[in-house]
């Protein structure tokens, strides 16, 4: 039998099948010869024996089930989360972004905008997460573009995320989404943008900050006020213009919401008071009540009276201290000396100028120090000399116009009051002087007042007379002196004296108050602007001095300040410096000639600290102060205090002025120049630090990155350190100069103890002209001139390196000096220019003051050698400068014979004697002492110079007979020991014994008292036969007897250079343990003045003390003697005695 394949719809499973079976329901077979049936597909049905899949007939939203055994199609509801298109299709799960929330859904719904679904077969959509947006049918949330943000379930990104704010809240959301960085801005520094969706209007302002309107991003720190409430603050309705001038605040009822100030405060940074009876106090950091009118007047009068009383007491202390006996006279002398030497005035002026400018860092340059330093630096305001500001608050005075009037005119009133006081003083002097006798000058007392014998007004017999006498004693230092006292002369002198004092007072007041008054004037132009609209760039400017005034032409009060400003601007910053300049130019010639008259003397406050060549420097410095303290306000008048340009310009100006100051060197004293340079350097550093503070205030990150300070506090600390350093430097300089002045000697008249009067002849500008040879006398003459300038403050000596401008005008320069100083050294008469100067001095008949250099090693020569040089070179016939020259004889007579040449000695106290001799001869030819020669008869003295000395007990001087020349020296020493008037031991208490007999004699009497071995060093010392001198010196040192050595300087008396003694002294005395020359030898000069000093120094080396020494000084000298003796080293007993070897 042949196998027959099964037909479609049947199958035969396995083998040995007799027939084919029909496919069961739910299966089908479409092929032949099949061994099994295929399952019916989803959505279709297959009856028994089906050869094809038959489609179901289910409606949409249902699906056909093919699992039934009968093979017939059943339709079921489509489940939630799936879609059923109908027919035979089975349910399909919803894709991501779609959902089927209910059964029988033929299609899945897309998620609505603002929702998303990231899974399949979902029945609902999820809300879009915050910070993302979801479009329709979103399968996942999309992040918002930076810096946008959203809330939960947002369709698009139209708000800014945290730490950003929306610039324009009315902008189109689509435009915001398309241009996010255009609309969303980073939150301003210190602002609060912690809430999502912050806009410019809802920008959070923390307490302690203030902004001008709700449309600005500028936040300002309330550094002076504690009443900045930030966002949501409330304030009372203001009755002032500030509230009504276009405020952006929202008015609800009677309060203004959102201004950011606490109740009672308003204006920029909440630094203005709403009540007109209050003012803003920076110390109290809030509004306080204005003081009453009585308190105002009491404050003003109290300060004026305190200042006047202080000045009067200080003046009386300086002028009347001499009445308290010897101590008072000594104190008066010392105070006068300190005043001259220290020069307090320029140092105080430098210090005041520094702080007057430094005080403007805040109000002018906008540099706000850290709040920790603002209170204790308020003392700087006192140095500004703003009297009204110190006595009464500006805001309580009235309108800005009233304040400007008072600020500009109170110094004028002060000058008038001073003039009234001076006039009353002159009237009092006139009334107390009584009727002056017309023909009896003897009735006038020495002090210019009426003699006590006058029986008129002010007599001794009445109480009024006693009062008049007391007032005369009080006012006597201010009374003018009279040569012939008549009522007319007295009245004339009083008027002139009063006018001079009034001029001085006016200059002083104008100098002190000019910076502060000028700054007060410029306050009417000092505005501070604030941004009020970030969209239009509109700003609103307020007058800093009166925050109730807007800096705008629309403000009537501000416009009315123009005429006051320009009037006072011309009066103070322009006319005052110009008047000072004209005044200085008018007295320039007499100041340079040192012929100071009344006007120059009255205006000495302006010029006496400067070199006469630059006496107008005060005007230059005044211009600098005006520019830095007030004129700089013209730079960026609206917002300059919040910018860096003013600080940069001020730093450059200060640096340039420092360079000019260092080059010009206008001050007379170098210490004043150094202090002024230091002040300007610190001022430039302060301006640079102010720049740093503003940078740190605006951006701390930039501050740390660029500058290195972590915050503005560090920069503030640096500025405070600079100002404190300036104060410390000033005090140190004054202290150092005061100590130096007390210790620095100056020449005084021995007869009176007063400094000499340095008056110039009318035709001369110098006290002396010093002529010298450059090759051999340049260093010495420089020393002579510099030392004379220290010893005689104010002396003017012509010196080539200082005054030579044209060598062709030497003769004119010689005629311009009262005396002719000739420094005689080798080659002087060989110099052509020196001879020109000599002939010019002869022609003008100037007194010759020859100074002689005797040290050959320093360019000196003997007198005979110099005379020979003069005879050889001064042979010109009829020189141009002196046609009547008669030959070398005339020159020798004037230079060498008219007055003995002064020996120049450069060693310490001996140099002082040479300088005193030069000064005395110059004074002898001064016109002032021409009729007062008796004052110079006693000569000159210098405090603390070596004076008469005496021993405090018996003294034994050992001298060696073989020390050639010792007898003459010992007698001179003994005589010098007895010259002191107050000595406790006379010359008879000084015993002189032969050293050989006292040290080696078998029957020698024991040595008593203080023993000293006197060694006279000359060309014969230690060269005596047998070496007796060396042996005795060694024996004296073995017995620990002090050695006093005297070195002869005169060659004719055996004087040789000290180096020779190292050759002729036995080596044993040069080595340990003796070391003879470890003790300094006293030089012995032949000139009488120098020899006296030498002998006093010899006595001092022997243990004598000055006769005027006190107990402490005597004890100190005794201690020094014991120390010197203790330093002598005794030979060790085990060592054999070394006999000195005498040099052949």
PDB file of N, CA, C and O in Angstrom, residues 246-278:
ATOM      1  N   UNK A 246       8.829 111.131  43.945  1.00  0.00           N
ATOM      2  CA  UNK A 246       8.856 109.986  43.057  1.00  0.00           C
ATOM      3  C   UNK A 246       9.310 108.714  43.701  1.00  0.00           C
ATOM      4  O   UNK A 246      10.030 107.932  43.105  1.00  0.00           O
ATOM      5  N   UNK A 247       8.870 108.439  44.900  1.00  0.00           N
ATOM      6  CA  UNK A 247       9.276 107.204  45.553  1.00  0.00           C
ATOM      7  C   UNK A 247       8.609 106.013  44.887  1.00  0.00           C
ATOM      8  O   UNK A 247       7.488 106.079  44.411  1.00  0.00           O
ATOM      9  N   UNK A 248       9.321 104.893  44.855  1.00  0.00           N
ATOM     10  CA  UNK A 248       8.795 103.670  44.272  1.00  0.00           C
ATOM     11  C   UNK A 248       8.045 102.826  45.296  1.00  0.00           C
ATOM     12  O   UNK A 248       7.637 101.708  45.012  1.00  0.00           O
ATOM     13  N   UNK A 249       7.876 103.329  46.499  1.00  0.00           N
ATOM     14  CA  UNK A 249       7.264 102.523  47.538  1.00  0.00           C
ATOM     15  C   UNK A 249       5.741 102.531  47.401  1.00  0.00           C
ATOM     16  O   UNK A 249       5.135 103.480  46.903  1.00  0.00           O
ATOM     17  N   UNK A 250       5.160 101.509  47.911  1.00  0.00           N
ATOM     18  CA  UNK A 250       3.704 101.343  47.866  1.00  0.00           C
ATOM     19  C   UNK A 250       3.103 101.864  49.163  1.00  0.00           C
ATOM     20  O   UNK A 250       3.496 101.453  50.250  1.00  0.00           O
ATOM     21  N   UNK A 251       2.209 102.823  49.064  1.00  0.00           N
ATOM     22  CA  UNK A 251       1.595 103.455  50.228  1.00  0.00           C
ATOM     23  C   UNK A 251       0.328 102.696  50.591  1.00  0.00           C
ATOM     24  O   UNK A 251      -0.568 102.531  49.768  1.00  0.00           O
ATOM     25  N   UNK A 252       0.259 102.219  51.802  1.00  0.00           N
ATOM     26  CA  UNK A 252      -0.916 101.518  52.323  1.00  0.00           C
ATOM     27  C   UNK A 252      -1.303 102.201  53.623  1.00  0.00           C
ATOM     28  O   UNK A 252      -0.570 102.131  54.613  1.00  0.00           O
ATOM     29  N   UNK A 253      -2.421 102.871  53.615  1.00  0.00           N
ATOM     30  CA  UNK A 253      -2.825 103.584  54.817  1.00  0.00           C
ATOM     31  C   UNK A 253      -1.853 104.710  55.109  1.00  0.00           C
ATOM     32  O   UNK A 253      -1.626 105.602  54.310  1.00  0.00           O
ATOM     33  N   UNK A 254      -1.285 104.680  56.318  1.00  0.00           N
ATOM     34  CA  UNK A 254      -0.348 105.718  56.714  1.00  0.00           C
ATOM     35  C   UNK A 254       1.085 105.232  56.755  1.00  0.00           C
ATOM     36  O   UNK A 254       1.941 105.893  57.335  1.00  0.00           O
ATOM     37  N   UNK A 255       1.360 104.088  56.188  1.00  0.00           N
ATOM     38  CA  UNK A 255       2.729 103.596  56.214  1.00  0.00           C
ATOM     39  C   UNK A 255       3.201 103.293  54.806  1.00  0.00           C
ATOM     40  O   UNK A 255       2.398 103.061  53.898  1.00  0.00           O
ATOM     41  N   UNK A 256       4.494 103.308  54.639  1.00  0.00           N
ATOM     42  CA  UNK A 256       5.121 102.981  53.366  1.00  0.00           C
ATOM     43  C   UNK A 256       5.751 101.617  53.517  1.00  0.00           C
ATOM     44  O   UNK A 256       6.609 101.409  54.371  1.00  0.00           O
ATOM     45  N   UNK A 257       5.325 100.695  52.719  1.00  0.00           N
ATOM     46  CA  UNK A 257       5.807  99.329  52.824  1.00  0.00           C
ATOM     47  C   UNK A 257       6.935  99.124  51.818  1.00  0.00           C
ATOM     48  O   UNK A 257       6.792  99.490  50.654  1.00  0.00           O
ATOM     49  N   UNK A 258       8.007  98.500  52.278  1.00  0.00           N
ATOM     50  CA  UNK A 258       9.081  98.142  51.369  1.00  0.00           C
ATOM     51  C   UNK A 258      10.206  99.136  51.276  1.00  0.00           C
ATOM     52  O   UNK A 258      11.102  98.959  50.478  1.00  0.00           O
ATOM     53  N   UNK A 259      10.188 100.223  52.020  1.00  0.00           N
ATOM     54  CA  UNK A 259      11.270 101.186  51.942  1.00  0.00           C
ATOM     55  C   UNK A 259      12.553 100.627  52.539  1.00  0.00           C
ATOM     56  O   UNK A 259      13.646 100.980  52.135  1.00  0.00           O
ATOM     57  N   UNK A 260      12.449  99.746  53.488  1.00  0.00           N
ATOM     58  CA  UNK A 260      13.631  99.113  54.054  1.00  0.00           C
ATOM     59  C   UNK A 260      14.227  99.842  55.224  1.00  0.00           C
ATOM     60  O   UNK A 260      15.365  99.566  55.601  1.00  0.00           O
ATOM     61  N   UNK A 261      13.544 100.796  55.824  1.00  0.00           N
ATOM     62  CA  UNK A 261      14.056 101.524  56.993  1.00  0.00           C
ATOM     63  C   UNK A 261      13.071 101.369  58.143  1.00  0.00           C
ATOM     64  O   UNK A 261      11.847 101.302  57.935  1.00  0.00           O
ATOM     65  N   UNK A 262      13.604 101.357  59.336  1.00  0.00           N
ATOM     66  CA  UNK A 262      12.741 101.295  60.504  1.00  0.00           C
ATOM     67  C   UNK A 262      12.008 102.607  60.692  1.00  0.00           C
ATOM     68  O   UNK A 262      12.324 103.629  60.064  1.00  0.00           O
ATOM     69  N   UNK A 263      11.046 102.581  61.561  1.00  0.00           N
ATOM     70  CA  UNK A 263      10.234 103.769  61.805  1.00  0.00           C
ATOM     71  C   UNK A 263      11.108 104.933  62.245  1.00  0.00           C
ATOM     72  O   UNK A 263      12.007 104.791  63.070  1.00  0.00           O
ATOM     73  N   UNK A 264      10.831 106.100  61.666  1.00  0.00           N
ATOM     74  CA  UNK A 264      11.552 107.310  62.016  1.00  0.00           C
ATOM     75  C   UNK A 264      12.780 107.564  61.179  1.00  0.00           C
ATOM     76  O   UNK A 264      13.390 108.626  61.289  1.00  0.00           O
ATOM     77  N   UNK A 265      13.145 106.629  60.318  1.00  0.00           N
ATOM     78  CA  UNK A 265      14.342 106.761  59.496  1.00  0.00           C
ATOM     79  C   UNK A 265      13.982 106.653  58.026  1.00  0.00           C
ATOM     80  O   UNK A 265      13.044 105.944  57.659  1.00  0.00           O
ATOM     81  N   UNK A 266      14.723 107.325  57.209  1.00  0.00           N
ATOM     82  CA  UNK A 266      14.462 107.307  55.780  1.00  0.00           C
ATOM     83  C   UNK A 266      15.736 107.692  55.049  1.00  0.00           C
ATOM     84  O   UNK A 266      16.803 107.859  55.659  1.00  0.00           O
ATOM     85  N   UNK A 267      15.603 107.862  53.735  1.00  0.00           N
ATOM     86  CA  UNK A 267      16.733 108.326  52.945  1.00  0.00           C
ATOM     87  C   UNK A 267      17.731 107.238  52.635  1.00  0.00           C
ATOM     88  O   UNK A 267      17.594 106.089  53.060  1.00  0.00           O
ATOM     89  N   UNK A 268      18.744 107.591  51.861  1.00  0.00           N
ATOM     90  CA  UNK A 268      19.784 106.620  51.508  1.00  0.00           C
ATOM     91  C   UNK A 268      20.420 106.008  52.750  1.00  0.00           C
ATOM     92  O   UNK A 268      20.814 106.712  53.677  1.00  0.00           O
ATOM     93  N   UNK A 269      20.459 104.682  52.751  1.00  0.00           N
ATOM     94  CA  UNK A 269      21.046 103.905  53.847  1.00  0.00           C
ATOM     95  C   UNK A 269      20.378 104.203  55.186  1.00  0.00           C
ATOM     96  O   UNK A 269      20.981 104.007  56.245  1.00  0.00           O
ATOM     97  N   UNK A 270      19.178 104.735  55.130  1.00  0.00           N
ATOM     98  CA  UNK A 270      18.413 105.051  56.356  1.00  0.00           C
ATOM     99  C   UNK A 270      19.188 105.988  57.270  1.00  0.00           C
ATOM    100  O   UNK A 270      19.175 105.833  58.502  1.00  0.00           O
ATOM    101  N   UNK A 271      19.858 106.972  56.675  1.00  0.00           N
ATOM    102  CA  UNK A 271      20.691 107.903  57.438  1.00  0.00           C
ATOM    103  C   UNK A 271      20.072 109.287  57.503  1.00  0.00           C
ATOM    104  O   UNK A 271      20.786 110.288  57.631  1.00  0.00           O
ATOM    105  N   UNK A 272      18.778 109.374  57.392  1.00  0.00           N
ATOM    106  CA  UNK A 272      18.104 110.667  57.517  1.00  0.00           C
ATOM    107  C   UNK A 272      16.896 110.476  58.407  1.00  0.00           C
ATOM    108  O   UNK A 272      16.308 109.398  58.442  1.00  0.00           O
ATOM    109  N   UNK A 273      16.577 111.494  59.135  1.00  0.00           N
ATOM    110  CA  UNK A 273      15.485 111.402  60.100  1.00  0.00           C
ATOM    111  C   UNK A 273      14.246 112.077  59.536  1.00  0.00           C
ATOM    112  O   UNK A 273      14.329 113.147  58.922  1.00  0.00           O
ATOM    113  N   UNK A 274      13.116 111.428  59.775  1.00  0.00           N
ATOM    114  CA  UNK A 274      11.856 111.989  59.291  1.00  0.00           C
ATOM    115  C   UNK A 274      11.426 113.195  60.120  1.00  0.00           C
ATOM    116  O   UNK A 274      10.840 114.123  59.613  1.00  0.00           O
ATOM    117  N   UNK A 275      11.747 113.164  61.378  1.00  0.00           N
ATOM    118  CA  UNK A 275      11.353 114.281  62.237  1.00  0.00           C
ATOM    119  C   UNK A 275      12.385 115.400  62.120  1.00  0.00           C
ATOM    120  O   UNK A 275      13.597 115.164  62.152  1.00  0.00           O
ATOM    121  N   UNK A 276      11.908 116.616  61.982  1.00  0.00           N
ATOM    122  CA  UNK A 276      12.808 117.751  61.857  1.00  0.00           C
ATOM    123  C   UNK A 276      13.464 118.118  63.174  1.00  0.00           C
ATOM    124  O   UNK A 276      14.361 118.949  63.217  1.00  0.00           O
ATOM    125  N   UNK A 277      13.025 117.544  64.251  1.00  0.00           N
ATOM    126  CA  UNK A 277      13.639 117.824  65.549  1.00  0.00           C
ATOM    127  C   UNK A 277      14.689 116.783  65.916  1.00  0.00           C
ATOM    128  O   UNK A 277      15.148 116.759  67.051  1.00  0.00           O
ATOM    129  N   UNK A 278      15.033 115.950  64.956  1.00  0.00           N
ATOM    130  CA  UNK A 278      16.046 114.937  65.191  1.00  0.00           C
ATOM    131  C   UNK A 278      17.134 115.028  64.129  1.00  0.00           C
ATOM    132  O   UNK A 278      16.949 115.622  63.061  1.00  0.00           O
TER     133      UNK A 278
END
